mmCIF file of C-alpha atoms in Angstrom:
data_model
loop_
_atom_site.group_PDB
_atom_site.id
_atom_site.type_symbol
_atom_site.label_atom_id
_atom_site.label_comp_id
_atom_site.label_asym_id
_atom_site.label_seq_id
_atom_site.Cartn_x
_atom_site.Cartn_y
_atom_site.Cartn_z
ATOM 1 C CA MET A 1 -0.260 -0.224 0.043
ATOM 2 C CA LEU A 2 1.452 3.406 -0.862
ATOM 3 C CA VAL A 3 0.124 6.181 1.195
ATOM 4 C CA VAL A 4 0.576 9.523 -0.410
ATOM 5 C CA GLY A 5 0.522 12.422 1.975
ATOM 6 C CA ALA A 6 1.364 12.718 5.688
ATOM 7 C CA GLY A 7 -1.241 15.147 6.813
ATOM 8 C CA PRO A 8 -3.376 13.726 9.698
ATOM 9 C CA THR A 9 -5.557 11.676 7.182
ATOM 10 C CA GLY A 10 -2.611 10.066 5.704
ATOM 11 C CA LEU A 11 -0.862 9.436 9.207
ATOM 12 C CA VAL A 12 -4.017 8.038 10.519
ATOM 13 C CA LEU A 13 -4.603 5.638 7.436
ATOM 14 C CA ALA A 14 -0.881 4.662 7.480
ATOM 15 C CA ALA A 15 -0.921 3.882 11.609
ATOM 16 C CA GLU A 16 -4.255 1.549 11.287
ATOM 17 C CA LEU A 17 -3.093 -0.213 8.179
ATOM 18 C CA LEU A 18 0.396 -1.076 10.211
ATOM 19 C CA ALA A 19 -1.511 -1.880 13.334
ATOM 20 C CA ARG A 20 -3.233 -4.566 11.387
ATOM 21 C CA GLY A 21 -0.087 -5.949 9.760
ATOM 22 C CA VAL A 22 -0.586 -4.378 6.177
ATOM 23 C CA ARG A 23 2.956 -2.664 4.879
ATOM 24 C CA ALA A 24 2.452 0.783 4.220
ATOM 25 C CA ARG A 25 4.931 3.132 2.517
ATOM 26 C CA ILE A 26 4.472 6.528 3.032
ATOM 27 C CA ILE A 27 5.590 9.436 0.996
ATOM 28 C CA ASP A 28 5.279 13.223 1.530
ATOM 29 C CA LYS A 29 6.639 15.846 -0.776
ATOM 30 C CA GLY A 30 7.039 18.389 2.006
ATOM 31 C CA ASP A 31 9.814 18.783 4.170
ATOM 32 C CA GLY A 32 8.143 17.534 7.701
ATOM 33 C CA VAL A 33 5.347 18.332 10.054
ATOM 34 C CA THR A 34 3.457 21.110 8.898
ATOM 35 C CA LEU A 35 4.051 24.682 10.903
ATOM 36 C CA GLN A 36 1.099 26.579 10.270
ATOM 37 C CA ALA A 37 -2.293 25.917 11.448
ATOM 38 C CA ARG A 38 -4.383 24.677 9.237
ATOM 39 C CA ALA A 39 -6.872 22.671 11.838
ATOM 40 C CA ILE A 40 -6.621 23.523 16.025
ATOM 41 C CA GLY A 41 -9.639 21.746 17.353
ATOM 42 C CA ILE A 42 -10.232 18.022 17.838
ATOM 43 C CA HIS A 43 -14.108 17.282 18.023
ATOM 44 C CA ALA A 44 -15.506 14.359 20.318
ATOM 45 C CA ARG A 45 -15.940 11.553 17.597
ATOM 46 C CA THR A 46 -12.491 12.104 16.474
ATOM 47 C CA LEU A 47 -11.225 11.597 19.720
ATOM 48 C CA GLU A 48 -13.135 8.274 19.951
ATOM 49 C CA ALA A 49 -11.489 7.068 16.478
ATOM 50 C CA LEU A 50 -8.185 8.085 18.310
ATOM 51 C CA ASP A 51 -9.321 6.332 21.439
ATOM 52 C CA MET A 52 -9.806 2.827 19.196
ATOM 53 C CA MET A 53 -6.397 3.369 17.935
ATOM 54 C CA GLY A 54 -5.001 3.957 21.860
ATOM 55 C CA LEU A 55 -4.060 7.563 21.343
ATOM 56 C CA ALA A 56 -6.999 9.472 22.857
ATOM 57 C CA GLU A 57 -5.064 9.910 25.868
ATOM 58 C CA ARG A 58 -1.612 10.785 24.496
ATOM 59 C CA PHE A 59 -3.793 13.791 22.324
ATOM 60 C CA VAL A 60 -5.760 14.733 25.480
ATOM 61 C CA ALA A 61 -2.219 14.981 27.606
ATOM 62 C CA GLN A 62 -0.938 17.360 24.779
ATOM 63 C CA GLY A 63 -3.933 19.628 24.456
ATOM 64 C CA GLN A 64 -5.968 22.238 26.007
ATOM 65 C CA VAL A 65 -9.693 21.111 26.880
ATOM 66 C CA VAL A 66 -12.494 23.289 26.278
ATOM 67 C CA ARG A 67 -15.697 22.410 27.381
ATOM 68 C CA HIS A 68 -17.812 26.011 26.801
ATOM 69 C CA MET A 69 -17.086 27.984 23.898
ATOM 70 C CA ARG A 70 -19.312 31.584 23.679
ATOM 71 C CA PHE A 71 -19.197 34.105 21.128
ATOM 72 C CA TYR A 72 -19.566 37.892 21.318
ATOM 73 C CA SER A 73 -19.983 40.763 19.311
ATOM 74 C CA GLY A 74 -20.566 44.102 20.414
ATOM 75 C CA GLY A 75 -20.465 42.877 23.921
ATOM 76 C CA ARG A 76 -23.617 40.832 23.321
ATOM 77 C CA CYS A 77 -23.401 36.809 23.307
ATOM 78 C CA LEU A 78 -24.262 35.570 19.840
ATOM 79 C CA ALA A 79 -23.841 31.981 20.645
ATOM 80 C CA SER A 80 -22.807 29.469 23.402
ATOM 81 C CA LEU A 81 -21.744 26.350 22.922
ATOM 82 C CA GLU A 82 -21.294 23.314 25.640
ATOM 83 C CA PHE A 83 -19.461 20.692 24.167
ATOM 84 C CA ALA A 84 -20.626 18.157 27.421
ATOM 85 C CA ARG A 85 -24.165 17.695 25.706
ATOM 86 C CA CYS A 86 -22.426 15.858 22.752
ATOM 87 C CA GLY A 87 -23.178 12.321 23.847
ATOM 88 C CA SER A 88 -19.480 11.254 24.246
ATOM 89 C CA ARG A 89 -17.396 10.622 27.151
ATOM 90 C CA PHE A 90 -14.918 13.242 25.317
ATOM 91 C CA GLY A 91 -17.288 16.037 25.987
ATOM 92 C CA PHE A 92 -15.256 18.559 24.795
ATOM 93 C CA LEU A 93 -13.220 20.076 22.278
ATOM 94 C CA LEU A 94 -9.684 19.717 22.329
ATOM 95 C CA ASP A 95 -7.378 22.686 21.279
ATOM 96 C CA LEU A 96 -4.057 21.401 19.636
ATOM 97 C CA PRO A 97 -2.278 22.521 16.913
ATOM 98 C CA GLN A 98 -2.333 20.458 13.815
ATOM 99 C CA ASP A 99 1.628 20.035 13.919
ATOM 100 C CA GLN A 100 1.212 18.631 17.412
ATOM 101 C CA THR A 101 -1.305 16.540 16.138
ATOM 102 C CA GLU A 102 0.910 15.312 13.232
ATOM 103 C CA ARG A 103 4.032 14.932 15.628
ATOM 104 C CA LEU A 104 1.959 12.383 17.610
ATOM 105 C CA LEU A 105 0.611 10.552 14.799
ATOM 106 C CA ARG A 106 4.111 10.565 12.961
ATOM 107 C CA ALA A 107 5.412 9.079 16.347
ATOM 108 C CA ARG A 108 2.793 6.494 16.112
ATOM 109 C CA VAL A 109 3.562 5.481 12.801
ATOM 110 C CA ALA A 110 7.500 4.966 13.929
ATOM 111 C CA GLU A 111 6.617 2.821 16.958
ATOM 112 C CA LEU A 112 4.597 0.760 14.174
ATOM 113 C CA GLY A 113 7.620 0.616 12.005
ATOM 114 C CA GLY A 114 6.734 3.005 9.475
ATOM 115 C CA VAL A 115 8.663 5.619 7.950
ATOM 116 C CA VAL A 116 7.615 9.012 6.541
ATOM 117 C CA GLU A 117 9.568 9.596 3.595
ATOM 118 C CA ASN A 118 9.508 13.360 3.230
ATOM 119 C CA GLY A 119 10.631 15.631 0.441
ATOM 120 C CA THR A 120 9.122 12.582 -1.789
ATOM 121 C CA GLU A 121 6.773 13.807 -4.275
ATOM 122 C CA LEU A 122 4.503 11.921 -6.590
ATOM 123 C CA THR A 123 4.991 12.751 -10.232
ATOM 124 C CA GLY A 124 2.831 10.084 -12.184
ATOM 125 C CA LEU A 125 0.359 7.171 -11.537
ATOM 126 C CA THR A 126 -0.735 4.717 -13.725
ATOM 127 C CA ALA A 127 -2.886 1.342 -13.196
ATOM 128 C CA ALA A 128 -2.870 -1.880 -14.857
ATOM 129 C CA GLY A 129 -4.701 -4.974 -13.429
ATOM 130 C CA ASP A 130 -4.126 -5.207 -10.100
ATOM 131 C CA VAL A 131 -1.031 -3.307 -9.873
ATOM 132 C CA VAL A 132 -0.534 0.398 -9.557
ATOM 133 C CA THR A 133 2.719 2.198 -10.798
ATOM 134 C CA ALA A 134 3.817 5.225 -8.966
ATOM 135 C CA ALA A 135 6.467 7.504 -10.244
ATOM 136 C CA VAL A 136 8.207 9.629 -7.520
ATOM 137 C CA ARG A 137 10.921 12.080 -7.155
ATOM 138 C CA GLY A 138 12.994 11.905 -4.027
ATOM 139 C CA PRO A 139 14.276 14.467 -2.061
ATOM 140 C CA ALA A 140 17.611 14.558 -3.809
ATOM 141 C CA GLY A 141 15.694 14.706 -7.213
ATOM 142 C CA GLN A 142 16.055 10.901 -7.993
ATOM 143 C CA ALA A 143 13.257 9.232 -9.736
ATOM 144 C CA GLU A 144 11.943 6.137 -8.573
ATOM 145 C CA THR A 145 9.034 3.716 -9.401
ATOM 146 C CA ILE A 146 7.082 2.014 -6.685
ATOM 147 C CA THR A 147 4.554 -0.658 -7.355
ATOM 148 C CA ALA A 148 1.822 -1.112 -4.920
ATOM 149 C CA GLY A 149 -1.676 -2.841 -4.836
ATOM 150 C CA TYR A 150 -3.304 0.355 -3.761
ATOM 151 C CA VAL A 151 -2.505 3.779 -3.701
ATOM 152 C CA ALA A 152 -4.606 5.914 -0.946
ATOM 153 C CA GLY A 153 -4.449 10.082 -1.909
ATOM 154 C CA CYS A 154 -4.497 11.708 0.998
ATOM 155 C CA ASP A 155 -2.687 14.616 -0.297
ATOM 156 C CA GLY A 156 -5.023 17.434 0.151
ATOM 157 C CA ALA A 157 -6.980 19.900 -1.581
ATOM 158 C CA HIS A 158 -4.320 20.205 -4.665
ATOM 159 C CA SER A 159 -4.186 16.188 -4.877
ATOM 160 C CA ARG A 160 -1.781 14.878 -7.167
ATOM 161 C CA VAL A 161 -3.239 11.570 -6.952
ATOM 162 C CA ARG A 162 -6.650 12.806 -7.712
ATOM 163 C CA ARG A 163 -5.456 14.868 -10.895
ATOM 164 C CA GLU A 164 -3.445 11.928 -12.045
ATOM 165 C CA LEU A 165 -6.831 10.282 -11.891
ATOM 166 C CA GLY A 166 -8.667 12.775 -13.574
ATOM 167 C CA LEU A 167 -11.085 13.153 -10.721
ATOM 168 C CA THR A 168 -12.380 17.074 -10.017
ATOM 169 C CA PHE A 169 -12.590 18.377 -6.313
ATOM 170 C CA HIS A 170 -15.571 20.044 -5.811
ATOM 171 C CA GLY A 171 -15.071 22.037 -2.387
ATOM 172 C CA GLN A 172 -12.662 24.909 -1.853
ATOM 173 C CA PRO A 173 -9.193 24.485 -1.148
#
């Protein structure tokens, strides 16, 4: 299995595959953990999924628990949210920057024997029968061909996997 993209989605997928004994190769064109804030909050359902992976307590230990949130304008409360009413044992929003989320997930992938190949970019993709062939360029510019049974495109809104498959993205990047 080839996982293209080492953001939270790709890392969760890779960790779950590795935990089940499925060999996964993880490539990411970036040079490591994303330092820009793309997401800062983890909701209860995501914490429940992380709990099934044995990771929720690690995340909670690193984040800030937010039980209530209020939105004001001109001194007037516009909305008040109480996360405890969500029906989960994780009745809160966990404030945790994406870079810390990625570090925790990368650590889990490493614990399971996985390696994220940073600076490795997908440049082409072809499928024939039961095999997918991915052309990649490594950090030093070297070309390589990877053959896999499956390729998972976890490479975001500007996905090279999606582009290679001729699929459109109907959302906003």
